[in-house]
Tab-separated table of C-alpha atoms in Angstrom:
chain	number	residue	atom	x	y	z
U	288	UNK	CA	-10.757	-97.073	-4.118
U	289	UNK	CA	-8.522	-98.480	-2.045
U	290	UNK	CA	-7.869	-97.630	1.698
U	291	UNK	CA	-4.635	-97.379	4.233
U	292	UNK	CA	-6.694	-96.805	7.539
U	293	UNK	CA	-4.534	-97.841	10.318
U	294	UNK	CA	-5.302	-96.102	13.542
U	295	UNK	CA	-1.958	-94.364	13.180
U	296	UNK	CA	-3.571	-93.126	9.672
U	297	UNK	CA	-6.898	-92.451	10.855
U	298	UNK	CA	-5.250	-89.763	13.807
U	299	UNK	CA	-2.749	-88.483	10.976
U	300	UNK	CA	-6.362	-87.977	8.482
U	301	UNK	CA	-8.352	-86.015	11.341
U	302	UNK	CA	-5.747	-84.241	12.305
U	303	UNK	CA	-5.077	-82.711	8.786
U	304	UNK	CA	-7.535	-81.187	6.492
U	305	UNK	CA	-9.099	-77.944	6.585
U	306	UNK	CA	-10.472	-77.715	9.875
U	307	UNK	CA	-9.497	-74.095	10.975
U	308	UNK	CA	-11.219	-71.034	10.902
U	309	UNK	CA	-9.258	-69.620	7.682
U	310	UNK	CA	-10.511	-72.709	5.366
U	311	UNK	CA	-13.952	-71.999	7.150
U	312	UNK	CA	-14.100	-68.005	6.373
U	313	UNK	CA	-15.676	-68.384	2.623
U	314	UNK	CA	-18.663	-71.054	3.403
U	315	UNK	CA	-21.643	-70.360	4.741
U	316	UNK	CA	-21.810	-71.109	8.351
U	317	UNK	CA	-23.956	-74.277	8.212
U	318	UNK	CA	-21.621	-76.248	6.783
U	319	UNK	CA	-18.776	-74.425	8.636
U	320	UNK	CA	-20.976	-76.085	11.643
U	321	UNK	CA	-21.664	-79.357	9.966
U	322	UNK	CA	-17.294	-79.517	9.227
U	323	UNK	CA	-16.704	-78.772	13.226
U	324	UNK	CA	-19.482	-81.335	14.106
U	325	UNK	CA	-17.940	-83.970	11.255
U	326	UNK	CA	-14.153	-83.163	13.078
U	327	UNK	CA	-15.302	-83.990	16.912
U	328	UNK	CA	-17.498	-86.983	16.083
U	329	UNK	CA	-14.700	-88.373	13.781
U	330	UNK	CA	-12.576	-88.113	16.453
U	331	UNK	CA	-14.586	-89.560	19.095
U	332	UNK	CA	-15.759	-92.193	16.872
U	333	UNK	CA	-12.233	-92.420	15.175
U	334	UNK	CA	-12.078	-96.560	15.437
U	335	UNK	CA	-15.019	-98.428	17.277
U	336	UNK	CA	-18.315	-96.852	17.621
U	337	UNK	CA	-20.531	-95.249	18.124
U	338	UNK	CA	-22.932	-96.421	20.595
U	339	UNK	CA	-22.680	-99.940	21.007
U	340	UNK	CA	-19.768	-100.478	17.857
U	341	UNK	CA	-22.344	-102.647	15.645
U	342	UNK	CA	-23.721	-102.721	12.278
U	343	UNK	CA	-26.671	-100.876	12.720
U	344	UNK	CA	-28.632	-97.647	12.574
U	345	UNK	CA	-26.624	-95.601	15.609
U	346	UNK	CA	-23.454	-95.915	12.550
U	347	UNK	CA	-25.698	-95.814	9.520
U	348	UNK	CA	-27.574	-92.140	10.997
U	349	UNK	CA	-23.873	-91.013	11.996
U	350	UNK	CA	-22.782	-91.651	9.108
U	351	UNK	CA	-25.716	-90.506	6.809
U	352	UNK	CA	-24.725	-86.886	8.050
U	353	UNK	CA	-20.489	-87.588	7.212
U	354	UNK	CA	-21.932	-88.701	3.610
U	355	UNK	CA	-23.967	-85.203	3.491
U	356	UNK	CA	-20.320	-83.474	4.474
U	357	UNK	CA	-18.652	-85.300	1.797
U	358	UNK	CA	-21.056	-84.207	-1.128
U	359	UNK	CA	-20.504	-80.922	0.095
U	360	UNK	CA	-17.008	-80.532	0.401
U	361	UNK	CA	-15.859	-83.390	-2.022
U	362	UNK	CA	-13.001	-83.674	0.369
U	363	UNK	CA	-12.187	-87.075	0.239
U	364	UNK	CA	-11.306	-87.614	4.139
U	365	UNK	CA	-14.880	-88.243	4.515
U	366	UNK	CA	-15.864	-90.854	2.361
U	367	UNK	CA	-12.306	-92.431	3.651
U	368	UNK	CA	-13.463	-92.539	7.066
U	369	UNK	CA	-17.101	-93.708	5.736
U	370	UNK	CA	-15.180	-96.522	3.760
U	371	UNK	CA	-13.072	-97.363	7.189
U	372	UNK	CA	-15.933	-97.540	9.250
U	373	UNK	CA	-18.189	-99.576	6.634
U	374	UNK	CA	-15.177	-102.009	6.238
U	375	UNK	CA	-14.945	-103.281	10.192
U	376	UNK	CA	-17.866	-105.058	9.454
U	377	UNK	CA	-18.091	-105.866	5.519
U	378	UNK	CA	-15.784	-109.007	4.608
U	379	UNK	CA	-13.953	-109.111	1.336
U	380	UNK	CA	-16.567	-112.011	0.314
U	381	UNK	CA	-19.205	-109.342	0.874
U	382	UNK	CA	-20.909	-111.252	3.797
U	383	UNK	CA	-21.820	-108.914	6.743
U	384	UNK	CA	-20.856	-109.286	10.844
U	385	UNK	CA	-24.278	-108.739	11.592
U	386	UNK	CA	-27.168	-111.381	12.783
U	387	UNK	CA	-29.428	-111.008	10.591
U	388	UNK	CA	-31.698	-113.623	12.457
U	389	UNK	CA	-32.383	-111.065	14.680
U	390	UNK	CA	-34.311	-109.918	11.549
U	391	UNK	CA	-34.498	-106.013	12.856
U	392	UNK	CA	-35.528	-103.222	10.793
U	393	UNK	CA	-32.585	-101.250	12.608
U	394	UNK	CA	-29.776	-103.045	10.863
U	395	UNK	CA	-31.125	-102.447	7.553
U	396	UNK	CA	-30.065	-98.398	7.578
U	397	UNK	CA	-26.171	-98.787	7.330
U	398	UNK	CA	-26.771	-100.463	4.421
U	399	UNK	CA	-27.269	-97.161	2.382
U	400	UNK	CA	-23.713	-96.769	3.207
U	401	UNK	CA	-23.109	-99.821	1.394
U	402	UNK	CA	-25.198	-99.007	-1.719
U	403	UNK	CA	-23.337	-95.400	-1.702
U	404	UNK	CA	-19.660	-97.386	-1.853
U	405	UNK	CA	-20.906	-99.892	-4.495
U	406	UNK	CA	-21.648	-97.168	-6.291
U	407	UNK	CA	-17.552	-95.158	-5.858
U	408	UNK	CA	-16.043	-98.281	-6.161
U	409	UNK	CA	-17.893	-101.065	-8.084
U	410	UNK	CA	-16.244	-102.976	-5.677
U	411	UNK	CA	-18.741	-106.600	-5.463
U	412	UNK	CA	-18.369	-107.142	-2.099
U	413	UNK	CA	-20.565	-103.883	-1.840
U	414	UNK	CA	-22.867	-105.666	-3.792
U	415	UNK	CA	-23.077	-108.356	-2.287
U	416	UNK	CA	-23.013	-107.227	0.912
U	417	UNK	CA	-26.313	-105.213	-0.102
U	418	UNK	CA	-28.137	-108.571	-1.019
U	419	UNK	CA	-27.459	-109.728	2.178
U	420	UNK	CA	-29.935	-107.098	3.575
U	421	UNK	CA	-32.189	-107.206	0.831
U	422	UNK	CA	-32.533	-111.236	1.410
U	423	UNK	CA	-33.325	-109.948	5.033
U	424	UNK	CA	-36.390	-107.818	4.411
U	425	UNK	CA	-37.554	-110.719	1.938
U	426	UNK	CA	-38.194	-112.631	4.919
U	427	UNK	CA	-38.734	-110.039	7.219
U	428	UNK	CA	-41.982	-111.086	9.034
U	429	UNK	CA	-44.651	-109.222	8.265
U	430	UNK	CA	-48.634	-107.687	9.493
U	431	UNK	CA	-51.395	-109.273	7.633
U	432	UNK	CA	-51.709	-105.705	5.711
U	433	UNK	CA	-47.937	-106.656	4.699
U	434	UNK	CA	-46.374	-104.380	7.236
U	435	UNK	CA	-42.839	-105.369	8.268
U	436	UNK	CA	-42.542	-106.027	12.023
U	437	UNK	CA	-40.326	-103.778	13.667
U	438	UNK	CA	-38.034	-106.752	14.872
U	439	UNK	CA	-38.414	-110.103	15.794
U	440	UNK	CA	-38.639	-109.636	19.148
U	441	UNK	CA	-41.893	-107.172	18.690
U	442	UNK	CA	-44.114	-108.982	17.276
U	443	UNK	CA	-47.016	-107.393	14.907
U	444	UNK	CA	-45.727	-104.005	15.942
U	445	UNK	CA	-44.663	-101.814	12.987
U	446	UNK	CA	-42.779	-98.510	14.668
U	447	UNK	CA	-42.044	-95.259	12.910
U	448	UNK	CA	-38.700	-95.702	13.306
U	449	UNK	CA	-38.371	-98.600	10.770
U	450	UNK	CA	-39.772	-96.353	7.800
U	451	UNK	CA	-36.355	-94.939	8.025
U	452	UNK	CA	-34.584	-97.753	8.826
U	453	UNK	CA	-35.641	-99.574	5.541
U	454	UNK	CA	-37.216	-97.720	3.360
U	455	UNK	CA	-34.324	-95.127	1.341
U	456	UNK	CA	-31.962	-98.620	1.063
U	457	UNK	CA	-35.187	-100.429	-0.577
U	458	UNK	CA	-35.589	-97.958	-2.130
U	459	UNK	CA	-32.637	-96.789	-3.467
U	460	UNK	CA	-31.561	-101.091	-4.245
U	461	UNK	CA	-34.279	-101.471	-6.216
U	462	UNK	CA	-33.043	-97.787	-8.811
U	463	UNK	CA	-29.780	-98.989	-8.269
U	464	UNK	CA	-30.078	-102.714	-9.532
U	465	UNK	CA	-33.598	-102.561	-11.425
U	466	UNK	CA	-35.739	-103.950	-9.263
U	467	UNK	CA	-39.251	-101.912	-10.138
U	468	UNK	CA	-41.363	-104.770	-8.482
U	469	UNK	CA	-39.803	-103.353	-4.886
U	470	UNK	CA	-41.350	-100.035	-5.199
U	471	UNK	CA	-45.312	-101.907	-4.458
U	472	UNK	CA	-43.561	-102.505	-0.776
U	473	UNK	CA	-41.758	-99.598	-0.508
U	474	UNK	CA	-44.917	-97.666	-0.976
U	475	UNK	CA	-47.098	-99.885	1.113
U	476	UNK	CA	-44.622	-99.685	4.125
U	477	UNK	CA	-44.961	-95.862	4.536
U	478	UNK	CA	-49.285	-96.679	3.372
U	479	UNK	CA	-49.916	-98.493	5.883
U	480	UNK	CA	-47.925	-96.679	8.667
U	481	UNK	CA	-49.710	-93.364	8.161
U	482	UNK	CA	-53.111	-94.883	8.204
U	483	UNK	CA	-52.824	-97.070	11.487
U	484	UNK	CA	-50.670	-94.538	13.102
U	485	UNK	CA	-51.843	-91.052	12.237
U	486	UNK	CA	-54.303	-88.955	14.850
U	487	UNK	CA	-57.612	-87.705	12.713
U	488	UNK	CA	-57.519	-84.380	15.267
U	489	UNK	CA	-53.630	-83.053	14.811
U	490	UNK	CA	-52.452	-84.957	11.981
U	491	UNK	CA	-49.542	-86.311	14.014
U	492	UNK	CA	-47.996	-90.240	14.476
U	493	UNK	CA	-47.841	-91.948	16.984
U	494	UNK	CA	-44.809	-93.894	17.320
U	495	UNK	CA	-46.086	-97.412	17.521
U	496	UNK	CA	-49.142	-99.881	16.039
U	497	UNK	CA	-49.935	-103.497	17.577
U	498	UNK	CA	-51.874	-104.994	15.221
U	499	UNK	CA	-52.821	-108.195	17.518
U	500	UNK	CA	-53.660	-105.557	20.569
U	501	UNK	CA	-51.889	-107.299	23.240
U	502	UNK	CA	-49.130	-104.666	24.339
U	503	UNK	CA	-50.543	-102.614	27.206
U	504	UNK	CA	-49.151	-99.506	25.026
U	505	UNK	CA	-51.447	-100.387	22.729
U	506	UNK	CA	-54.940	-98.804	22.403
U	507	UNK	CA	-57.363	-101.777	22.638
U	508	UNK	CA	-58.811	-100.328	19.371
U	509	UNK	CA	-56.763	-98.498	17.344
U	510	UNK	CA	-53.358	-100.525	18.474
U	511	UNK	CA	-51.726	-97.407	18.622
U	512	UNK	CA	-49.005	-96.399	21.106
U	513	UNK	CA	-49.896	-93.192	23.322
U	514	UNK	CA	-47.974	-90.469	22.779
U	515	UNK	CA	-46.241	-88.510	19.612
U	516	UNK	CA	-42.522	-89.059	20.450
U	517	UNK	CA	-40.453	-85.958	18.643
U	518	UNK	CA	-37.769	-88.723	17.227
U	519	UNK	CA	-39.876	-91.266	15.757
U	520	UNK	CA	-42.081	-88.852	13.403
U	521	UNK	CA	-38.671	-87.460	12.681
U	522	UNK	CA	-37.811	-90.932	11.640
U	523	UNK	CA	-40.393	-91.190	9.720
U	524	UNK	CA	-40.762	-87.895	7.731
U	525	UNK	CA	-36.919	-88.201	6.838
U	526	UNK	CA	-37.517	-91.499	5.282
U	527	UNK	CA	-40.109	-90.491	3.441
U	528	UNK	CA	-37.843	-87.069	1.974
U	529	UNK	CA	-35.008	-89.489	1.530
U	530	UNK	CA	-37.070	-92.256	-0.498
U	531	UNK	CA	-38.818	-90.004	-2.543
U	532	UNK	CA	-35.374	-89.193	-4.186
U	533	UNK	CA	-34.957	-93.000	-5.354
U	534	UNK	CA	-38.727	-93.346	-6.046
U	535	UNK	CA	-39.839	-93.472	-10.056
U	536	UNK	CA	-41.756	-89.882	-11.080
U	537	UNK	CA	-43.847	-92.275	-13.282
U	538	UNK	CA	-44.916	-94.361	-10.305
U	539	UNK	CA	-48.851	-94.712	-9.636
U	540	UNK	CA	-48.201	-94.412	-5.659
U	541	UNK	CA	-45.803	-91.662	-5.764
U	542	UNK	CA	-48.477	-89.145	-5.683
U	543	UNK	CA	-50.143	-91.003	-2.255
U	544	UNK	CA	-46.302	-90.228	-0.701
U	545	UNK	CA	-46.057	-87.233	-1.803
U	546	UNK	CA	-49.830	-85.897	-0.027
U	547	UNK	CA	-48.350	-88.303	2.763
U	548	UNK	CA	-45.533	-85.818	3.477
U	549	UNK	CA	-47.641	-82.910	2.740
U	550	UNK	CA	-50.016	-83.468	5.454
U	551	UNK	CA	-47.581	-84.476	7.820
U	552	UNK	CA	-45.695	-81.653	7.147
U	553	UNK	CA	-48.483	-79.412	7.870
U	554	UNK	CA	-49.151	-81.051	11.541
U	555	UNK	CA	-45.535	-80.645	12.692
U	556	UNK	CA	-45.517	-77.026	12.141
U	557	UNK	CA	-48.003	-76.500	14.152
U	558	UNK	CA	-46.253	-77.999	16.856
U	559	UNK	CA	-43.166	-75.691	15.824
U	560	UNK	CA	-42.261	-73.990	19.544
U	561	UNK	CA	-43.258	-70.164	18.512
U	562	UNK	CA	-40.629	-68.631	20.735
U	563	UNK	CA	-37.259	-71.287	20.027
U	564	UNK	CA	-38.490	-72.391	16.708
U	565	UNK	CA	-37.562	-75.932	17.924
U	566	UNK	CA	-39.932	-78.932	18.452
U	567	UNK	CA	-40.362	-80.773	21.976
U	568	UNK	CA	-39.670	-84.063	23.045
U	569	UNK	CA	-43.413	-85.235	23.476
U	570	UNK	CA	-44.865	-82.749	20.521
U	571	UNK	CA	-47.997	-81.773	21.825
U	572	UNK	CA	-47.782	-81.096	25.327
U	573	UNK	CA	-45.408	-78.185	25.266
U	574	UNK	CA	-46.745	-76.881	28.595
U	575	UNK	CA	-46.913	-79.836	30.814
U	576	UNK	CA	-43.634	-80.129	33.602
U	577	UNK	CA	-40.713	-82.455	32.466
U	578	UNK	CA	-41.343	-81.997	28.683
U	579	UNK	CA	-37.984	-80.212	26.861
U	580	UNK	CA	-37.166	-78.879	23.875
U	581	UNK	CA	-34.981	-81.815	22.038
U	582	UNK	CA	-32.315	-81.488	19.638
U	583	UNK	CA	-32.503	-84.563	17.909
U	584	UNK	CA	-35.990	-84.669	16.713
U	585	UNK	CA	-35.413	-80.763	15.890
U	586	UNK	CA	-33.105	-81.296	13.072
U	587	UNK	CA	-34.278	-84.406	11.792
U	588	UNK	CA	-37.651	-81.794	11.152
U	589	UNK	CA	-35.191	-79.061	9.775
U	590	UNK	CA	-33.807	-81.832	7.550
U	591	UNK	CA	-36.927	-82.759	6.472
U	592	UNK	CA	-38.448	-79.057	5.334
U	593	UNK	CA	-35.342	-78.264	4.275
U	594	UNK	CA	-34.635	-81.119	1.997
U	595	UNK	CA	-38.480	-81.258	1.202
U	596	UNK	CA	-38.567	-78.074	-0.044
U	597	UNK	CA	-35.168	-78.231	-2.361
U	598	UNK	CA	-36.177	-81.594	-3.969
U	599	UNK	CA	-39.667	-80.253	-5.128
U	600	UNK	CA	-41.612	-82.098	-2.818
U	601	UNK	CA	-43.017	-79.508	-0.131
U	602	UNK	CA	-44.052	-75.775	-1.093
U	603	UNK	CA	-41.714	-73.684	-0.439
U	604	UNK	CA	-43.614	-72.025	2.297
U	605	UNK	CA	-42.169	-74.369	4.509
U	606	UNK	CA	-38.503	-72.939	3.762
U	607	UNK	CA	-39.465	-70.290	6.628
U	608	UNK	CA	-40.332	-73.348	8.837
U	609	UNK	CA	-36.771	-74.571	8.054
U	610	UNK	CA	-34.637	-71.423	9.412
U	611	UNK	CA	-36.420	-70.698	12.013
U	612	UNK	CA	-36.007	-74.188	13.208
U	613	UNK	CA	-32.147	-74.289	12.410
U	614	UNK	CA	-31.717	-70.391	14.046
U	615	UNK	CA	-33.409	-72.210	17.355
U	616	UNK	CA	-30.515	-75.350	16.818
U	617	UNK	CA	-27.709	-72.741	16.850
U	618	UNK	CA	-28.730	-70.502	19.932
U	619	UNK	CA	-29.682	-73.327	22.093
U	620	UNK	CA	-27.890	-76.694	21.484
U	621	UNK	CA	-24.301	-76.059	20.093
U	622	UNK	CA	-21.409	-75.648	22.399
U	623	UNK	CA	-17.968	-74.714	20.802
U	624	UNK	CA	-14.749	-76.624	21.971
U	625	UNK	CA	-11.444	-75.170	21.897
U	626	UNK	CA	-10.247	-77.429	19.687
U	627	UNK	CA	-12.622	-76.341	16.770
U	628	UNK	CA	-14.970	-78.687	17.173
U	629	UNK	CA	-18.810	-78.932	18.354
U	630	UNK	CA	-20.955	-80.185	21.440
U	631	UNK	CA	-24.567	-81.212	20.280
U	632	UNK	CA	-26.660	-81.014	23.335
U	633	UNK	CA	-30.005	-82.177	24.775
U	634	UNK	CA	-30.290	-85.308	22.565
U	635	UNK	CA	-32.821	-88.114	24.064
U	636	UNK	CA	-30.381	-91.266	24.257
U	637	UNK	CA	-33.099	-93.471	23.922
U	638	UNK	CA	-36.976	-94.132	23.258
U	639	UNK	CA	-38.910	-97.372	22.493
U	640	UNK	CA	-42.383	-99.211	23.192
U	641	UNK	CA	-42.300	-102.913	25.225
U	642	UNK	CA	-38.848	-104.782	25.812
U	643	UNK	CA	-37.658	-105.248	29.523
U	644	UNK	CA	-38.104	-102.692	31.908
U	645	UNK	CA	-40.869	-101.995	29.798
U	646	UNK	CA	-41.548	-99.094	28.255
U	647	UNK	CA	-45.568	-98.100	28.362
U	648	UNK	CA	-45.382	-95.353	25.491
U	649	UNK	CA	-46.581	-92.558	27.952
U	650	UNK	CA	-45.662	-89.222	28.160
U	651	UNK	CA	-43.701	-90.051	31.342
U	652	UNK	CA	-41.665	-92.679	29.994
U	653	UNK	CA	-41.018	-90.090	27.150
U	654	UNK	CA	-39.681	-87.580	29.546
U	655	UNK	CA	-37.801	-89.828	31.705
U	656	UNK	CA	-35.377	-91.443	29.387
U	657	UNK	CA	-31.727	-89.517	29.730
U	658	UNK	CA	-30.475	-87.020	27.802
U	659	UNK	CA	-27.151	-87.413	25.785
U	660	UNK	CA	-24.873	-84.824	24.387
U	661	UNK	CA	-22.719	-85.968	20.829
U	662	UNK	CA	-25.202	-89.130	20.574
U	663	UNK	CA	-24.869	-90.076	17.152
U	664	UNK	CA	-28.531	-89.964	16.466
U	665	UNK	CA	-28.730	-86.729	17.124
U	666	UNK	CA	-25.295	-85.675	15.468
U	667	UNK	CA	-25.652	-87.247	12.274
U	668	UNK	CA	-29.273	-85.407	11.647
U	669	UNK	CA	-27.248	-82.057	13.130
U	670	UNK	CA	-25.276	-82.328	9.949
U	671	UNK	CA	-27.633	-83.477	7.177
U	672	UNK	CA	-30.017	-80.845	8.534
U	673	UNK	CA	-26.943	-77.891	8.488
U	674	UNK	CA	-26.020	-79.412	4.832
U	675	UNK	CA	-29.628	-78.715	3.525
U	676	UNK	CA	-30.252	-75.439	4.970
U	677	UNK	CA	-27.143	-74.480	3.393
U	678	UNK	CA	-28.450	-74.626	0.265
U	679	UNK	CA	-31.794	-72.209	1.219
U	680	UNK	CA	-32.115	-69.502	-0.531
């Protein structure tokens, strides 16, 4: 497949297409919403970005939800633009502009992008490109339970966020490119994540584990971080959905994920708001002042049901759970633009344990972070989780 994206192209591409509300009168209105969200990001994010312009999971979560519009709509603008974006930062000889001493679990994610290229176009450098990442996570540092670290710079910390991160490309390489032997990890990554992280009394995760104790975040105990953070157990319960579609039927731990998402999926709905149908930013303390209702984590849960649900893997109970989460997304974050495209709103921009200023895990730090409108990991879940519902029945 070859591609002619100049910027003078790319404008020409997003201007054209079927953006307006004739070509929009015949689908159902989710992906009428996920089209209008696909047109303003594309055009905000038309050459560099978003977020900081890099090869990592800001793009590869963006992007995720473009690749959702694309299998949709088989119009080929969108996997043009994926191809474009993928490109700035994949060389012909299939190496990667990334620094992958860094060795974080966060530029892993873009490479399902990759994988989903190789795949169109046979083209090697895909392949190759792919290897790079997989020669990453080979020497990935790990817990003594064989945990990988979140990054480098955390040290014995394994976050929720990584599950997603990592797992659906190791998952997906190793079906791709017969690699059965990968599965053992793949498995023991999201294993080992529920059982240091999850809360005996609600069934939630929190969103980070120490294993050598020494962050003040951690519990002295347990290692565990504080507070259930919306995001990251929306990190963490897509990646699980999205690697049970790669993972072998015949495989002895495939029935350990699937009562992994089956349990978790029984504590978020319980922290379902009643009244919005939407989930908060710290999920159990609806009540207390400063907590909101945030968009982000909202359809990343939406996805998850949703998705869940179609694929076999969660009863279908949970199909309920779904609309009434997606009904609370359309009344209360989407803004219309004259133009025919879509605001996202009341997106957290940001959320992690440690680093400098540090960040102590608490509900307050939670809270305080700023909120974002069109941040790409909030956008990108907007349309995956508007894809899936789509196809509710």
């Amino acid at each position: 497949m070859k591609s002619s994206w100049g910027l003078v192209g790319l404008v020409v591409l997003l201007c054209a297409g079927s953006w307006g509300p004739v070509a929009m009168a015949a689908e159902p209105q989710a992906v009428a919403l996920a089209k209008r969200m696909a047109k303003t990001s594309m055009s905000l994010w038309a050459v560099t970005g978003p977020a900081k312009d890099r090869f990592q999971y800001e793009l590869g979560v963006f992007l995720r939800g473009i690749e959702l519009v694309y299998e949709e709509t088989h119009d080929e603008k969108y996997i043009d633009y994926i191809k474009f974006k993928v490109d700035r930062f994949v060389a012909d000889n299939g190496t990667i502009n990334y620094n992958s001493s860094q060795l974080t679990l966060d530029d892993i994610l873009t490479g399902r992008l990759v994988l989903t290229l190789y795949e169109k176009t046979k083209e090697t450098k895909y392949k190759k490109a792919a290897d790079m990442l997989i020669d990453q996570l080979k020497v990935q540092p790990r817990t003594k339970e064989g945990g990988f670290w979140h990054k480098l710079i955390y040290p014995y910390q394994m976050w929720l966020d990584g599950l997603y991160m990592a797992e659906p490309f190791y998952a997906e390489y190793a079906k791709i490119f017969h690699q059965p032997s990968f599965f053992n990890d793949v498995a023991k990554q999201f294993i080992i994540m529920e059982k240091r992280s999850r809360d005996a009394k609600t069934g939630l995760l929190y969103h980070g584990y120490d294993e050598s104790r020494v962050q003040s975040w951690a519990d002295p105990k347990t290692g565990r971080s504080p507070s259930f953070w919306g995001r990251a157990v929306g990190w963490y319960f897509m990646g699980l959905v999205d690697t049970l579609d790669f993972f072998p039927v015949y495989h002895p731990k495939r029935a350990e994920l699937l009562a992994i998402l089956k349990r978790l999926a029984v504590a978020v709905e319980k922290v379902q708001d009643g009244k919005s149908g939407l989930w908060w930013q710290v999920l159990d303390k609806p009540k207390k002042k400063g907590n909101y209702l945030e968009s982000s984590a909202s359809a990343m849960f939406v996805y998850s049901y949703a998705r869940g649900v179609r694929k076999g893997y969660l009863p279908k109970k949970y199909l309920k759970t779904a609309k009434k989460g997606y009904a609370g997304i359309v009344k209360n974050f989407l803004v219309y633009t004259s133009d025919g495209g879509l605001d996202y709103t009341r997106i957290a921009s940001v959320g992690g344990l440690g680093g400098t200023p540090y960040r102590n895990g608490t509900f307050e730090y939670y809270i305080s972070e700023p909120i974002a409108t069109n941040d790409p990991k909030g956008v990108g879940p907007f349309m995956m989780a508007s894809i899936e519902i789509s196809h509710v029945k």
